[in-house]
Short mmCIF file of N, CA and C in Angstrom, two decimals:
data_model
loop_
_atom_site.label_atom_id
_atom_site.label_comp_id
_atom_site.label_asym_id
_atom_site.label_seq_id
_atom_site.Cartn_x
_atom_site.Cartn_y
_atom_site.Cartn_z
N UNK A 1 31.78 -0.37 -4.00
CA UNK A 1 33.01 0.21 -3.50
C UNK A 1 32.86 0.57 -2.03
N UNK A 2 33.86 0.29 -1.24
CA UNK A 2 33.84 0.53 0.19
C UNK A 2 33.98 2.03 0.48
N UNK A 3 33.24 2.49 1.47
CA UNK A 3 33.34 3.88 1.91
C UNK A 3 34.69 4.08 2.57
N UNK A 4 35.20 5.30 2.50
CA UNK A 4 36.48 5.55 3.16
C UNK A 4 36.31 5.44 4.67
N UNK A 5 37.39 5.23 5.35
CA UNK A 5 37.40 4.95 6.78
C UNK A 5 36.68 6.02 7.60
N UNK A 6 36.99 7.28 7.38
CA UNK A 6 36.39 8.35 8.18
C UNK A 6 34.88 8.45 7.95
N UNK A 7 34.43 8.15 6.75
CA UNK A 7 32.98 8.15 6.46
C UNK A 7 32.30 7.03 7.23
N UNK A 8 32.94 5.86 7.29
CA UNK A 8 32.38 4.74 8.05
C UNK A 8 32.31 5.07 9.54
N UNK A 9 33.36 5.66 10.08
CA UNK A 9 33.39 6.00 11.50
C UNK A 9 32.36 7.09 11.81
N UNK A 10 32.16 8.02 10.89
CA UNK A 10 31.19 9.10 11.09
C UNK A 10 29.75 8.60 11.12
N UNK A 11 29.49 7.39 10.68
CA UNK A 11 28.15 6.82 10.71
C UNK A 11 27.70 6.46 12.13
N UNK A 12 28.65 6.34 13.06
CA UNK A 12 28.33 5.93 14.42
C UNK A 12 27.68 7.09 15.17
N UNK A 13 26.58 6.81 15.87
CA UNK A 13 25.91 7.78 16.73
C UNK A 13 26.52 7.65 18.13
N UNK A 14 27.57 8.41 18.39
CA UNK A 14 28.28 8.34 19.66
C UNK A 14 27.42 8.90 20.78
N UNK A 15 27.56 8.36 21.99
CA UNK A 15 26.79 8.90 23.12
C UNK A 15 27.42 10.20 23.59
N UNK A 16 26.91 10.77 24.67
CA UNK A 16 27.39 12.05 25.17
C UNK A 16 28.85 12.05 25.59
N UNK A 17 29.39 10.88 25.88
CA UNK A 17 30.80 10.76 26.24
C UNK A 17 31.68 10.42 25.04
N UNK A 18 31.07 10.40 23.84
CA UNK A 18 31.83 10.08 22.63
C UNK A 18 32.11 8.60 22.49
N UNK A 19 31.28 7.75 23.12
CA UNK A 19 31.48 6.31 23.12
C UNK A 19 30.30 5.59 22.50
N UNK A 20 30.55 4.36 22.07
CA UNK A 20 29.49 3.46 21.61
C UNK A 20 29.81 2.07 22.14
N UNK A 21 28.77 1.30 22.50
CA UNK A 21 29.02 -0.06 22.96
C UNK A 21 29.39 -0.97 21.80
N UNK A 22 30.33 -1.86 22.06
CA UNK A 22 30.73 -2.86 21.08
C UNK A 22 30.39 -4.23 21.65
N UNK A 23 29.46 -4.90 21.02
CA UNK A 23 29.08 -6.26 21.39
C UNK A 23 30.02 -7.18 20.63
N UNK A 24 30.64 -8.10 21.34
CA UNK A 24 31.66 -8.95 20.73
C UNK A 24 31.17 -10.40 20.72
N UNK A 25 31.16 -11.00 19.52
CA UNK A 25 30.75 -12.39 19.34
C UNK A 25 31.84 -13.18 18.66
N UNK A 26 31.93 -14.46 19.02
CA UNK A 26 32.80 -15.38 18.29
C UNK A 26 32.19 -15.54 16.90
N UNK A 27 32.96 -15.34 15.87
CA UNK A 27 32.42 -15.25 14.51
C UNK A 27 31.76 -16.53 14.01
N UNK A 28 32.28 -17.69 14.37
CA UNK A 28 31.74 -18.93 13.81
C UNK A 28 30.62 -19.54 14.65
N UNK A 29 30.68 -19.40 15.97
CA UNK A 29 29.64 -19.99 16.83
C UNK A 29 28.56 -19.00 17.21
N UNK A 30 28.86 -17.71 17.06
CA UNK A 30 27.96 -16.61 17.45
C UNK A 30 27.78 -16.49 18.96
N UNK A 31 28.64 -17.16 19.74
CA UNK A 31 28.58 -17.00 21.19
C UNK A 31 28.92 -15.55 21.54
N UNK A 32 28.10 -14.92 22.38
CA UNK A 32 28.38 -13.56 22.82
C UNK A 32 29.49 -13.64 23.87
N UNK A 33 30.59 -12.94 23.60
CA UNK A 33 31.76 -13.02 24.46
C UNK A 33 31.81 -11.91 25.50
N UNK A 34 31.54 -10.69 25.07
CA UNK A 34 31.70 -9.56 25.98
C UNK A 34 31.07 -8.30 25.39
N UNK A 35 31.02 -7.28 26.20
CA UNK A 35 30.64 -5.94 25.77
C UNK A 35 31.74 -5.00 26.22
N UNK A 36 32.16 -4.13 25.34
CA UNK A 36 33.18 -3.14 25.68
C UNK A 36 32.78 -1.82 25.03
N UNK A 37 33.55 -0.79 25.27
CA UNK A 37 33.25 0.53 24.74
C UNK A 37 34.34 0.97 23.78
N UNK A 38 33.93 1.67 22.74
CA UNK A 38 34.89 2.25 21.78
C UNK A 38 34.56 3.71 21.57
N UNK A 39 35.58 4.48 21.29
CA UNK A 39 35.39 5.83 20.77
C UNK A 39 35.87 5.80 19.32
N UNK A 40 35.87 6.93 18.66
CA UNK A 40 36.24 6.96 17.24
C UNK A 40 37.65 6.43 17.01
N UNK A 41 38.59 6.77 17.88
CA UNK A 41 39.97 6.31 17.70
C UNK A 41 40.09 4.81 17.92
N UNK A 42 39.42 4.27 18.93
CA UNK A 42 39.45 2.83 19.16
C UNK A 42 38.85 2.08 17.98
N UNK A 43 37.75 2.60 17.44
CA UNK A 43 37.15 1.97 16.26
C UNK A 43 38.08 2.07 15.06
N UNK A 44 38.71 3.21 14.88
CA UNK A 44 39.68 3.39 13.79
C UNK A 44 40.80 2.36 13.90
N UNK A 45 41.36 2.19 15.10
CA UNK A 45 42.44 1.22 15.31
C UNK A 45 41.94 -0.21 15.03
N UNK A 46 40.72 -0.50 15.47
CA UNK A 46 40.15 -1.83 15.25
C UNK A 46 39.99 -2.11 13.77
N UNK A 47 39.44 -1.16 13.04
CA UNK A 47 39.16 -1.35 11.61
C UNK A 47 40.43 -1.40 10.76
N UNK A 48 41.48 -0.74 11.22
CA UNK A 48 42.69 -0.68 10.39
C UNK A 48 43.76 -1.69 10.76
N UNK A 49 43.67 -2.29 11.96
CA UNK A 49 44.70 -3.24 12.36
C UNK A 49 44.23 -4.69 12.35
N UNK A 50 42.90 -4.89 12.37
CA UNK A 50 42.38 -6.25 12.43
C UNK A 50 42.40 -6.85 13.82
N UNK A 51 42.73 -6.05 14.82
CA UNK A 51 42.73 -6.46 16.23
C UNK A 51 41.79 -5.54 17.00
N UNK A 52 41.02 -6.10 17.93
CA UNK A 52 40.06 -5.32 18.70
C UNK A 52 40.75 -4.39 19.68
N UNK A 53 40.40 -3.10 19.59
CA UNK A 53 40.90 -2.08 20.50
C UNK A 53 39.70 -1.39 21.13
N UNK A 54 39.77 -1.17 22.43
CA UNK A 54 38.65 -0.60 23.18
C UNK A 54 39.12 0.60 23.99
N UNK A 55 38.13 1.35 24.53
CA UNK A 55 38.41 2.45 25.45
C UNK A 55 38.02 2.00 26.85
N UNK A 56 38.94 2.06 27.77
CA UNK A 56 38.66 1.70 29.16
C UNK A 56 38.11 2.93 29.87
N UNK A 57 36.85 2.85 30.28
CA UNK A 57 36.24 3.97 30.99
C UNK A 57 36.85 4.13 32.38
N UNK A 58 37.25 3.04 33.02
CA UNK A 58 37.82 3.14 34.37
C UNK A 58 39.26 3.65 34.35
N UNK A 59 40.05 3.20 33.39
CA UNK A 59 41.46 3.61 33.33
C UNK A 59 41.68 4.82 32.43
N UNK A 60 40.65 5.18 31.65
CA UNK A 60 40.75 6.31 30.72
C UNK A 60 41.94 6.15 29.76
N UNK A 61 42.00 4.94 29.14
CA UNK A 61 43.05 4.67 28.17
C UNK A 61 42.59 3.58 27.20
N UNK A 62 43.29 3.50 26.07
CA UNK A 62 43.00 2.46 25.09
C UNK A 62 43.61 1.15 25.54
N UNK A 63 42.93 0.07 25.20
CA UNK A 63 43.52 -1.25 25.44
C UNK A 63 43.19 -2.16 24.26
N UNK A 64 44.23 -2.77 23.75
CA UNK A 64 44.06 -3.72 22.66
C UNK A 64 43.94 -5.10 23.29
N UNK A 65 42.81 -5.73 23.05
CA UNK A 65 42.50 -7.01 23.69
C UNK A 65 43.62 -8.02 23.45
N UNK A 66 44.16 -8.53 24.55
CA UNK A 66 45.17 -9.58 24.47
C UNK A 66 46.60 -9.12 24.57
N UNK A 67 46.86 -7.81 24.57
CA UNK A 67 48.25 -7.36 24.65
C UNK A 67 48.94 -7.80 25.93
N UNK A 68 48.21 -7.87 27.03
CA UNK A 68 48.83 -8.32 28.28
C UNK A 68 48.48 -9.77 28.59
N UNK A 69 47.28 -10.21 28.22
CA UNK A 69 46.83 -11.57 28.56
C UNK A 69 47.18 -12.61 27.51
N UNK A 70 47.38 -12.18 26.27
CA UNK A 70 47.58 -13.12 25.18
C UNK A 70 46.28 -13.62 24.58
N UNK A 71 45.15 -13.22 25.16
CA UNK A 71 43.83 -13.64 24.69
C UNK A 71 43.29 -12.65 23.66
N UNK A 72 43.88 -12.70 22.48
CA UNK A 72 43.60 -11.69 21.46
C UNK A 72 42.29 -11.93 20.72
N UNK A 73 41.80 -10.86 20.14
CA UNK A 73 40.61 -10.92 19.29
C UNK A 73 40.99 -10.40 17.91
N UNK A 74 40.95 -11.30 16.93
CA UNK A 74 41.18 -10.91 15.54
C UNK A 74 39.82 -10.64 14.92
N UNK A 75 39.70 -9.50 14.28
CA UNK A 75 38.43 -9.08 13.70
C UNK A 75 38.11 -9.89 12.46
N UNK A 76 36.92 -10.42 12.42
CA UNK A 76 36.42 -11.13 11.25
C UNK A 76 35.47 -10.22 10.47
N UNK A 77 34.67 -9.45 11.23
CA UNK A 77 33.70 -8.55 10.62
C UNK A 77 33.30 -7.51 11.66
N UNK A 78 32.95 -6.31 11.21
CA UNK A 78 32.45 -5.25 12.09
C UNK A 78 31.20 -4.68 11.45
N UNK A 79 30.12 -4.58 12.24
CA UNK A 79 28.84 -4.11 11.72
C UNK A 79 28.26 -3.05 12.65
N UNK A 80 27.47 -2.17 12.08
CA UNK A 80 26.77 -1.14 12.83
C UNK A 80 25.30 -1.51 12.89
N UNK A 81 24.64 -1.28 14.02
CA UNK A 81 23.22 -1.61 14.11
C UNK A 81 22.38 -0.58 13.35
N UNK A 82 21.08 -0.85 13.26
CA UNK A 82 20.18 -0.03 12.43
C UNK A 82 20.09 1.42 12.89
N UNK A 83 20.29 1.68 14.19
CA UNK A 83 20.24 3.05 14.70
C UNK A 83 21.61 3.72 14.69
N UNK A 84 22.64 2.96 14.41
CA UNK A 84 23.99 3.50 14.37
C UNK A 84 24.62 3.71 15.72
N UNK A 85 23.97 3.21 16.80
CA UNK A 85 24.50 3.49 18.13
C UNK A 85 25.10 2.29 18.85
N UNK A 86 25.26 1.19 18.13
CA UNK A 86 25.92 0.02 18.70
C UNK A 86 26.70 -0.70 17.60
N UNK A 87 27.81 -1.27 17.97
CA UNK A 87 28.69 -1.94 17.03
C UNK A 87 28.76 -3.42 17.39
N UNK A 88 28.72 -4.25 16.38
CA UNK A 88 28.88 -5.69 16.56
C UNK A 88 30.22 -6.08 15.96
N UNK A 89 31.07 -6.67 16.80
CA UNK A 89 32.36 -7.16 16.32
C UNK A 89 32.31 -8.68 16.32
N UNK A 90 32.49 -9.27 15.17
CA UNK A 90 32.60 -10.71 15.04
C UNK A 90 34.10 -11.01 15.02
N UNK A 91 34.55 -11.79 15.98
CA UNK A 91 35.98 -11.99 16.17
C UNK A 91 36.34 -13.47 16.20
N UNK A 92 37.62 -13.71 16.03
CA UNK A 92 38.19 -15.03 16.32
C UNK A 92 38.94 -14.85 17.62
N UNK A 93 38.37 -15.38 18.69
CA UNK A 93 38.93 -15.23 20.04
C UNK A 93 39.97 -16.30 20.31
N UNK A 94 41.12 -15.87 20.80
CA UNK A 94 42.16 -16.79 21.27
C UNK A 94 42.13 -16.78 22.78
N UNK A 95 41.88 -17.93 23.39
CA UNK A 95 41.80 -18.01 24.84
C UNK A 95 40.51 -17.42 25.36
N UNK A 96 40.42 -17.28 26.70
CA UNK A 96 39.19 -16.74 27.29
C UNK A 96 39.00 -15.27 26.95
N UNK A 97 37.74 -14.87 26.79
CA UNK A 97 37.43 -13.47 26.48
C UNK A 97 37.32 -12.62 27.74
N UNK A 98 36.90 -13.24 28.84
CA UNK A 98 36.64 -12.48 30.06
C UNK A 98 37.90 -12.35 30.92
N UNK A 99 38.01 -11.22 31.60
CA UNK A 99 39.16 -11.00 32.49
C UNK A 99 39.16 -11.96 33.67
N UNK A 100 38.03 -12.63 33.92
CA UNK A 100 37.97 -13.61 35.01
C UNK A 100 38.53 -14.97 34.59
N UNK A 101 38.83 -15.10 33.30
CA UNK A 101 39.39 -16.36 32.80
C UNK A 101 38.37 -17.29 32.17
N UNK A 102 37.12 -16.84 32.08
CA UNK A 102 36.08 -17.65 31.45
C UNK A 102 35.96 -17.29 29.97
N UNK A 103 35.35 -18.18 29.20
CA UNK A 103 35.26 -17.97 27.76
C UNK A 103 34.37 -16.79 27.39
N UNK A 104 33.39 -16.48 28.23
CA UNK A 104 32.47 -15.38 27.98
C UNK A 104 32.23 -14.61 29.27
N UNK A 105 31.96 -13.33 29.14
CA UNK A 105 31.64 -12.51 30.32
C UNK A 105 30.19 -12.71 30.76
N UNK A 106 29.42 -13.47 29.99
CA UNK A 106 28.00 -13.63 30.28
C UNK A 106 27.66 -15.01 30.86
N UNK A 107 28.52 -15.53 31.69
CA UNK A 107 28.24 -16.82 32.31
C UNK A 107 28.14 -16.70 33.83
N UNK A 108 27.97 -15.48 34.32
CA UNK A 108 27.90 -15.25 35.77
C UNK A 108 26.48 -15.49 36.29
N UNK A 109 25.86 -14.50 36.84
CA UNK A 109 24.56 -14.64 37.49
C UNK A 109 23.43 -14.82 36.48
N UNK A 110 22.65 -15.88 36.69
CA UNK A 110 21.44 -16.09 35.91
C UNK A 110 20.34 -15.26 36.55
N UNK A 111 19.75 -14.36 35.79
CA UNK A 111 18.71 -13.49 36.33
C UNK A 111 17.35 -14.17 36.40
N UNK A 112 17.30 -15.43 35.99
CA UNK A 112 16.12 -16.26 36.11
C UNK A 112 14.87 -15.64 35.50
N UNK A 113 14.98 -15.25 34.25
CA UNK A 113 13.83 -14.72 33.52
C UNK A 113 12.84 -15.83 33.23
N UNK A 114 11.57 -15.46 33.18
CA UNK A 114 10.53 -16.41 32.80
C UNK A 114 10.77 -16.78 31.34
N UNK A 115 10.63 -18.05 31.01
CA UNK A 115 10.80 -18.52 29.64
C UNK A 115 9.60 -18.05 28.82
N UNK A 116 9.82 -17.04 27.99
CA UNK A 116 8.75 -16.46 27.20
C UNK A 116 8.14 -17.43 26.21
N UNK A 117 8.89 -18.47 25.81
CA UNK A 117 8.35 -19.45 24.89
C UNK A 117 7.39 -20.40 25.60
N UNK A 118 7.56 -20.53 26.92
CA UNK A 118 6.72 -21.44 27.68
C UNK A 118 5.45 -20.76 28.20
N UNK A 119 5.42 -19.43 28.14
CA UNK A 119 4.27 -18.69 28.64
C UNK A 119 3.30 -18.45 27.50
N UNK A 120 2.02 -18.76 27.74
CA UNK A 120 1.01 -18.54 26.72
C UNK A 120 0.77 -17.05 26.58
N UNK A 121 0.78 -16.56 25.35
CA UNK A 121 0.58 -15.14 25.06
C UNK A 121 -0.88 -14.76 25.31
N UNK A 122 -1.08 -13.75 26.18
CA UNK A 122 -2.44 -13.30 26.49
C UNK A 122 -2.97 -12.33 25.45
N UNK A 123 -2.06 -11.89 24.56
CA UNK A 123 -2.47 -10.95 23.52
C UNK A 123 -2.43 -9.51 23.97
N UNK A 124 -2.23 -9.24 25.24
CA UNK A 124 -2.19 -7.87 25.76
C UNK A 124 -0.78 -7.33 25.67
N UNK A 125 -0.69 -6.08 25.27
CA UNK A 125 0.61 -5.39 25.23
C UNK A 125 0.50 -4.04 25.84
#
């Protein structure tokens, strides 16, 4: 049996500002689309409407993804991480996810990390 809504929301370990990061992935391809912030009300709206709702830290207001752009996110699944301090939203994204018009917010600067699979492990930690 599913826990009631408020019990599920109470499981989140909110930060000092009452927020938690929401990592957003396309549900079928698992492509990471974006990261946004939610508070308890944004999560409540997301879980009860089936549409992703976030808290804008810069504008200090709620925004439902796609209301102005048409690039909506329909919730497929919502999960909490093992520490309870991050949320994973698996969505069906319509149109680009990023405000820049790209499919993902993670296609900008490559930080050029060393390929850990190509480096021989020295055994030291």
